[in-house]
Coordinates of C-alpha atoms in Angstrom, one line a residue:
M1 CA -85.2 -109.9 -8.0
R2 CA -86.5 -107.0 -10.0
V3 CA -88.3 -104.4 -7.7
P4 CA -91.5 -103.0 -9.3
R5 CA -91.3 -99.5 -10.5
I6 CA -93.9 -98.2 -8.2
V7 CA -92.5 -99.9 -5.2
A8 CA -89.1 -98.7 -6.1
T9 CA -90.5 -95.1 -6.2
V10 CA -92.0 -95.7 -2.6
I11 CA -88.6 -96.9 -1.4
A12 CA -86.7 -94.0 -3.0
A13 CA -89.3 -91.5 -1.5
V14 CA -88.9 -92.9 2.0
S15 CA -85.0 -92.7 1.6
V16 CA -85.4 -89.1 0.7
L17 CA -87.6 -88.3 3.5
A18 CA -85.4 -90.0 5.9
T19 CA -82.7 -87.4 5.2
L20 CA -85.3 -84.8 6.1
G21 CA -85.9 -86.3 9.4
V22 CA -89.0 -88.2 8.6
T23 CA -87.9 -91.4 10.2
A24 CA -88.7 -92.2 13.8
P25 CA -86.3 -90.7 16.4
S26 CA -83.5 -92.9 17.6
A27 CA -83.9 -95.1 20.6
N28 CA -81.9 -92.7 22.8
A29 CA -84.1 -89.7 22.1
D30 CA -85.7 -88.1 25.0
V31 CA -89.1 -88.0 23.5
N32 CA -90.9 -89.7 20.7
V33 CA -91.9 -86.8 18.7
Y34 CA -94.7 -88.8 16.8
T35 CA -96.7 -89.8 19.9
T36 CA -96.1 -87.2 22.4
P37 CA -98.2 -84.0 22.3
G38 CA -96.4 -80.7 22.3
E39 CA -93.6 -78.9 20.8
H40 CA -90.2 -80.6 21.0
T41 CA -86.6 -80.0 19.9
V42 CA -84.7 -83.4 18.9
N43 CA -81.3 -83.6 17.1
G44 CA -81.6 -79.8 16.6
R45 CA -84.9 -80.2 14.7
Q46 CA -88.3 -78.5 15.8
W47 CA -91.4 -80.7 16.0
R48 CA -94.8 -80.3 17.3
T49 CA -97.6 -83.1 17.7
W50 CA -101.2 -83.1 18.6
C51 CA -103.6 -86.0 19.1
E52 CA -107.3 -86.3 18.5
P53 CA -109.8 -89.3 19.1
Y54 CA -109.9 -91.9 16.1
S55 CA -112.3 -94.8 16.5
R56 CA -111.4 -96.4 19.8
T57 CA -107.8 -95.2 19.9
A58 CA -106.1 -91.7 18.8
R59 CA -104.6 -90.3 15.8
C60 CA -101.5 -88.0 16.3
T61 CA -100.4 -85.2 13.7
T62 CA -96.9 -84.2 13.5
Q63 CA -95.3 -81.3 11.9
I64 CA -91.7 -80.2 11.5
K65 CA -90.4 -76.8 11.1
V66 CA -88.7 -76.2 7.8
G67 CA -87.4 -72.8 6.8
G68 CA -89.4 -71.4 9.7
V69 CA -92.7 -72.8 8.7
W70 CA -94.5 -75.6 10.1
T71 CA -94.8 -78.5 7.6
F72 CA -96.8 -81.6 7.8
N73 CA -94.6 -84.7 8.5
N74 CA -97.0 -87.7 9.1
L75 CA -99.9 -89.2 11.1
T76 CA -99.4 -91.8 13.7
Y77 CA -102.4 -94.1 14.6
L78 CA -101.8 -95.2 18.3
P79 CA -102.1 -98.8 19.1
S80 CA -105.4 -100.6 18.7
P81 CA -106.5 -104.2 17.8
R82 CA -106.2 -105.5 14.3
S83 CA -109.8 -106.3 14.3
L84 CA -110.7 -102.7 14.2
W85 CA -108.9 -102.1 11.0
V86 CA -110.3 -105.1 8.9
G87 CA -111.0 -103.8 5.4
N88 CA -109.4 -100.3 6.0
P89 CA -106.8 -99.4 3.3
L90 CA -104.5 -97.9 5.8
A91 CA -104.2 -101.4 7.2
T92 CA -104.5 -103.5 4.2
P93 CA -101.4 -104.3 2.1
G94 CA -101.4 -103.4 -1.4
Y95 CA -102.4 -100.5 -3.7
H96 CA -105.7 -98.7 -3.1
V97 CA -107.8 -95.7 -4.5
V98 CA -109.5 -93.7 -1.7
K99 CA -111.4 -90.4 -2.8
G100 CA -109.6 -90.4 -6.1
R101 CA -106.2 -90.6 -4.8
K102 CA -103.8 -93.5 -5.0
W103 CA -102.2 -95.2 -2.0
Y104 CA -99.8 -97.8 -1.1
T105 CA -99.9 -99.7 2.3
E106 CA -97.3 -102.3 3.6
C107 CA -97.8 -104.2 6.8
D108 CA -95.7 -106.2 9.3
T109 CA -92.5 -105.6 7.3
P110 CA -89.2 -104.6 8.8
R111 CA -89.8 -101.0 7.9
T112 CA -92.9 -101.0 10.0
G113 CA -91.5 -102.6 13.0
G114 CA -93.1 -106.0 12.2
N115 CA -96.3 -105.0 14.1
G116 CA -98.2 -102.4 12.0
C117 CA -98.6 -100.7 8.7
R118 CA -97.2 -97.8 6.8
S119 CA -99.1 -96.0 4.0
Y120 CA -97.8 -93.8 1.2
I121 CA -99.7 -91.4 -1.1
D122 CA -99.3 -90.6 -4.8
T123 CA -98.7 -86.9 -4.5
T124 CA -98.5 -86.4 -8.4
G125 CA -100.9 -89.2 -9.8
R126 CA -97.8 -90.4 -11.7
G127 CA -96.3 -93.0 -9.2
N128 CA -94.6 -90.5 -6.8
Y129 CA -95.6 -92.2 -3.5
V130 CA -94.6 -90.2 -0.5
F131 CA -94.8 -91.6 3.2
N132 CA -97.9 -90.4 5.0
N133 CA -98.9 -92.3 8.0
V134 CA -98.3 -95.3 10.5
V135 CA -100.9 -97.6 11.9
Q136 CA -99.8 -99.3 15.2
F137 CA -101.3 -102.6 16.3
G138 CA -101.5 -103.6 20.1
Q139 CA -103.5 -102.8 23.2
I140 CA -105.2 -99.5 23.5
R141 CA -103.5 -97.0 25.7
T142 CA -105.3 -96.2 28.9
D143 CA -104.2 -92.6 29.0
L144 CA -105.7 -91.3 25.7
D145 CA -107.8 -88.5 27.4
S146 CA -104.4 -86.9 28.6
L147 CA -103.2 -86.7 24.9
Y148 CA -106.0 -84.5 23.8
K149 CA -105.1 -81.2 25.7
Y150 CA -102.5 -79.7 23.4
R151 CA -103.4 -78.1 20.1
P152 CA -101.1 -75.7 18.0
P153 CA -101.2 -72.2 19.5
A154 CA -103.0 -70.9 16.5
D155 CA -105.8 -73.2 17.0
P156 CA -108.9 -72.5 19.4
T157 CA -108.6 -73.9 22.9
P158 CA -109.4 -77.5 22.4
T159 CA -112.4 -79.1 24.0
P160 CA -111.9 -82.1 26.1
A161 CA -112.9 -85.4 24.6
P162 CA -115.8 -87.3 26.0
S163 CA -114.7 -89.9 28.7
G164 CA -116.3 -93.2 29.4
P165 CA -118.1 -95.4 26.7
Y166 CA -119.3 -93.5 23.8
S167 CA -123.0 -93.3 23.0
I168 CA -123.9 -92.7 19.3
T169 CA -127.3 -91.3 20.3
K170 CA -126.0 -88.9 22.8
G171 CA -122.8 -88.3 21.1
P172 CA -120.1 -86.2 22.7
N173 CA -122.7 -84.4 24.8
T174 CA -121.7 -85.7 28.3
S175 CA -123.3 -82.7 30.1
N176 CA -126.6 -82.8 31.9
R177 CA -127.8 -80.0 29.4
V178 CA -129.9 -80.5 26.3
I179 CA -128.3 -79.6 23.0
L180 CA -130.3 -78.5 20.0
T181 CA -129.1 -79.9 16.7
F182 CA -130.2 -79.0 13.3
D183 CA -129.5 -80.9 10.0
D184 CA -129.6 -80.3 6.2
C185 CA -129.7 -76.5 4.8
P186 CA -131.3 -73.3 5.7
K187 CA -133.6 -71.4 3.5
S188 CA -131.0 -68.7 2.8
L189 CA -127.6 -67.6 3.9
S190 CA -129.1 -64.3 5.3
S191 CA -131.7 -66.1 7.5
F192 CA -129.0 -68.5 8.5
R193 CA -126.7 -65.7 9.7
T194 CA -129.5 -63.9 11.5
T195 CA -130.5 -67.0 13.4
V196 CA -127.0 -68.2 14.5
K197 CA -126.1 -64.7 15.6
A198 CA -129.2 -64.2 17.6
V199 CA -128.9 -67.6 19.4
S200 CA -125.4 -67.0 20.1
D201 CA -126.2 -63.6 21.7
M202 CA -128.9 -65.4 23.9
G203 CA -126.0 -67.8 25.2
V204 CA -127.1 -70.9 23.5
R205 CA -124.7 -73.2 21.6
L206 CA -126.1 -75.3 18.7
A207 CA -124.7 -78.3 16.8
L208 CA -125.2 -77.8 13.1
F209 CA -125.1 -80.7 10.5
P210 CA -125.3 -79.1 7.0
T211 CA -124.9 -81.1 3.7
G212 CA -121.9 -80.6 1.4
D213 CA -124.6 -79.5 -1.4
C214 CA -125.8 -76.8 1.0
V215 CA -122.3 -75.4 1.5
T216 CA -121.6 -75.5 -2.2
A217 CA -124.9 -73.6 -2.8
G218 CA -123.8 -70.7 -0.6
R219 CA -126.5 -71.0 2.0
F220 CA -124.3 -72.1 5.1
D221 CA -121.2 -70.4 6.4
A222 CA -119.3 -72.9 8.6
A223 CA -116.6 -70.4 9.7
Y224 CA -119.2 -67.7 10.7
A225 CA -121.0 -70.3 12.7
R226 CA -117.9 -71.4 14.5
S227 CA -116.9 -68.0 15.1
L228 CA -120.1 -67.5 17.1
G229 CA -119.6 -70.6 19.2
H230 CA -121.7 -73.2 17.2
Y231 CA -120.3 -76.5 16.3
V232 CA -120.4 -77.6 12.6
F233 CA -120.4 -81.4 11.9
N234 CA -120.8 -83.5 9.0
H235 CA -124.1 -84.7 7.2
S236 CA -122.7 -86.2 4.0
I237 CA -122.4 -84.4 0.5
S238 CA -125.8 -85.1 -1.0
H239 CA -127.9 -86.8 1.7
P240 CA -128.1 -90.4 0.3
Q241 CA -129.1 -93.4 2.4
L242 CA -125.5 -94.5 3.3
T243 CA -126.4 -98.1 4.0
N244 CA -127.2 -98.7 0.3
L245 CA -123.7 -97.5 -0.8
S246 CA -120.4 -99.3 -1.0
Y247 CA -117.6 -98.5 1.5
S248 CA -115.7 -96.5 -1.0
A249 CA -118.9 -94.4 -1.9
V250 CA -119.7 -93.7 1.8
V251 CA -116.0 -92.4 2.4
R252 CA -116.6 -90.1 -0.4
Q253 CA -119.7 -88.8 1.0
L254 CA -117.9 -88.0 4.3
G255 CA -115.3 -85.8 2.5
A256 CA -115.3 -82.2 0.9
P257 CA -117.3 -80.2 -0.2
G258 CA -119.0 -81.7 2.9
I259 CA -117.9 -80.8 6.4
V260 CA -114.5 -82.4 7.3
T261 CA -114.5 -82.8 11.0
T262 CA -114.5 -85.2 14.0
Y263 CA -118.3 -86.0 14.3
G264 CA -120.9 -86.9 11.6
R265 CA -124.6 -87.8 11.4
P266 CA -125.5 -90.3 8.5
P267 CA -128.7 -89.1 6.6
Y268 CA -131.8 -90.6 8.2
G269 CA -129.7 -91.9 11.3
A270 CA -129.1 -94.9 9.1
Y271 CA -125.8 -97.0 9.5
N272 CA -124.6 -100.5 9.3
S273 CA -121.1 -102.1 9.7
T274 CA -120.0 -100.7 6.5
V275 CA -121.1 -97.2 7.2
R276 CA -119.4 -97.5 10.8
S277 CA -116.1 -98.6 9.1
A278 CA -116.2 -95.7 6.7
Y279 CA -116.8 -93.3 9.6
D280 CA -113.8 -94.8 11.4
A281 CA -111.4 -94.7 8.4
V282 CA -112.1 -90.8 8.0
G283 CA -111.8 -90.1 11.8
M284 CA -115.3 -89.3 12.6
R285 CA -117.6 -90.5 15.3
I286 CA -121.4 -91.0 14.4
W287 CA -123.6 -88.9 16.3
T288 CA -127.4 -89.4 15.8
W289 CA -130.1 -88.1 18.4
T290 CA -132.2 -89.0 21.4
V291 CA -135.3 -86.9 20.8
D292 CA -136.6 -86.6 17.2
T293 CA -139.1 -83.6 16.8
N294 CA -140.3 -84.7 13.3
D295 CA -140.4 -81.2 12.3
W296 CA -140.2 -82.1 8.6
R297 CA -144.0 -83.2 9.0
G298 CA -144.7 -79.4 9.0
K299 CA -145.2 -78.7 12.7
S300 CA -145.6 -75.2 13.6
S301 CA -143.2 -73.4 15.7
S302 CA -145.3 -73.5 18.8
E303 CA -145.9 -77.2 18.2
L304 CA -142.2 -77.8 18.1
V305 CA -141.4 -75.7 21.2
R306 CA -144.1 -77.5 23.2
Y307 CA -142.8 -81.0 21.9
V308 CA -139.1 -80.2 22.7
V309 CA -140.0 -78.7 26.2
N310 CA -142.3 -81.9 27.2
N311 CA -139.9 -84.5 25.8
S312 CA -136.3 -83.4 26.5
S313 CA -134.3 -84.2 29.7
G314 CA -130.8 -83.5 30.7
G315 CA -128.3 -84.7 28.3
D316 CA -130.5 -85.1 25.5
T317 CA -129.7 -84.4 21.8
V318 CA -132.7 -82.9 19.9
L319 CA -133.1 -83.5 16.2
M320 CA -134.5 -80.6 14.0
H321 CA -133.7 -79.3 10.5
M322 CA -132.6 -75.9 9.5
Q323 CA -135.3 -75.6 6.8
W324 CA -138.3 -76.0 9.1
N325 CA -140.1 -74.0 11.9
G326 CA -137.6 -74.7 14.8
F327 CA -134.7 -72.9 13.2
N328 CA -135.3 -69.2 14.1
A329 CA -134.5 -67.1 17.5
S330 CA -138.1 -67.0 18.8
S331 CA -138.5 -70.8 18.9
I332 CA -135.1 -71.5 20.4
R333 CA -135.6 -68.8 23.0
S334 CA -138.8 -70.2 23.9
M335 CA -137.5 -73.8 24.1
R336 CA -134.7 -72.7 26.3
D337 CA -137.0 -70.7 28.6
G338 CA -139.5 -73.6 28.8
L339 CA -136.7 -76.2 29.7
S340 CA -135.3 -73.7 32.2
A341 CA -138.7 -73.6 33.9
K342 CA -138.6 -77.3 34.5
G343 CA -135.0 -77.3 35.7
V344 CA -133.1 -78.5 32.5
G345 CA -130.5 -76.4 31.0
M346 CA -129.6 -75.9 27.4
C347 CA -126.1 -76.0 25.9
R348 CA -124.2 -72.9 27.0
N349 CA -122.2 -70.8 24.4
T350 CA -118.7 -70.0 25.6
G351 CA -117.4 -68.5 22.3
A352 CA -115.5 -69.7 19.3
V353 CA -115.1 -73.4 18.7
A354 CA -112.5 -75.6 16.4
A355 CA -113.3 -77.1 13.0
K356 CA -112.3 -80.4 14.4
P357 CA -112.9 -80.6 18.2
A358 CA -112.2 -83.7 20.2
G359 CA -115.5 -83.3 22.0
I360 CA -118.1 -80.6 22.9
S361 CA -118.6 -78.3 25.8
C362 CA -121.9 -77.4 27.2

C-alpha cells in the first residue's frame, strides 16, 4: 500500500527525531523525563521538564540540552478523559490548520501506545512535519499540585496553582483578599507606567487584561508591569464577542499579538461551550469577576472608590478598565484604605511575576 507523501514525511521526521533522543525513555529508565518535573540525566543526555495546569489536567514541557543549549523537545498532556478533548485538533485524527499553521494528528496507533494521540507540526509550510506533543487519555492524576513547583532556574519563582474546584468568577484568587483587575487599554503608555509603578510602591498587586490591539499600539508594556509585580493576562486581540465566533476564530483571538499566558478574560465576560473549548485548547483558564463597577458608564473616581469599598468582600475579583477613572494611584490608594478600614485586605505585591503563572499569590 502506497504511503501518502505527507504521512511519509511525518514518519521520516519521527525516525530522525528518534535518533536525537525524542522517543520516550526505555522501560528500565529511572525516570520518565516527559512527566517528571526537574532536571534529569538519562542515557547520558540532560533533560528538564516543568508542568502547568491545562484544563482539568496538566501539560508538561520537556527540553533537552543540545550543544550546551536547552532546546524544546515536546509537550506531554497528562491523562484526562477523552470527553474533555472532543473537537480539539490535538486529539482529532487527521490534518488541521490552527492559527495559520498546519498540523497532523494520529490517535490510538501503535506509535501512540494505543490510548492517546500524537501531533506533528509543519515547520516549513511544505509538508515537513515534526513531532510536537502527546495527549494521554485516562484518569486525571490526584497529585497534580505537586507537579507545579519546579520551573527552569531562569524563570521567576512559580506561584502555586489554586487547589480545589476552580471558580471562573473568582479565578485563581484563592486568598481572602480583594484583587483589583483592569481590562482593555490605558490612555497612554506614560500614564500606564506612572500608575503601575505608584501602585507597586504602595504594596498593591493588580491583574491587568489588555487587548492585543493595545499592545500593538504601544500603550501597554507587559514586561514592565510584571517586573513591578502585577499580573498580565489575556483579553483577546480585538475585543470581539467571542460567542459569535467559530472555534478557530476564538483560538486566533487568544494568540499573539494578544497576551499568551495561563488565564484570560473573554470580552464582556461572555463565553459558551465553544469559547471554553478554545480556552482549554490554548492552555488558558477563563477568569471573569465577582464585582462589576460599571466604571465605563462614566463614574467619577470618588464614586468608584465608594462602590468598591461598599460592595467588595474578601476573595472578590473587582472589574474596572484602564481607560476609566479607577485606574490611577489616588483612586486605588483610597480603595485600599477604605477596604482596610472595614477589615478587608487588598492583594499584596511581593515582587516580579512570571508571564505564565500556574496561579496567583496575594
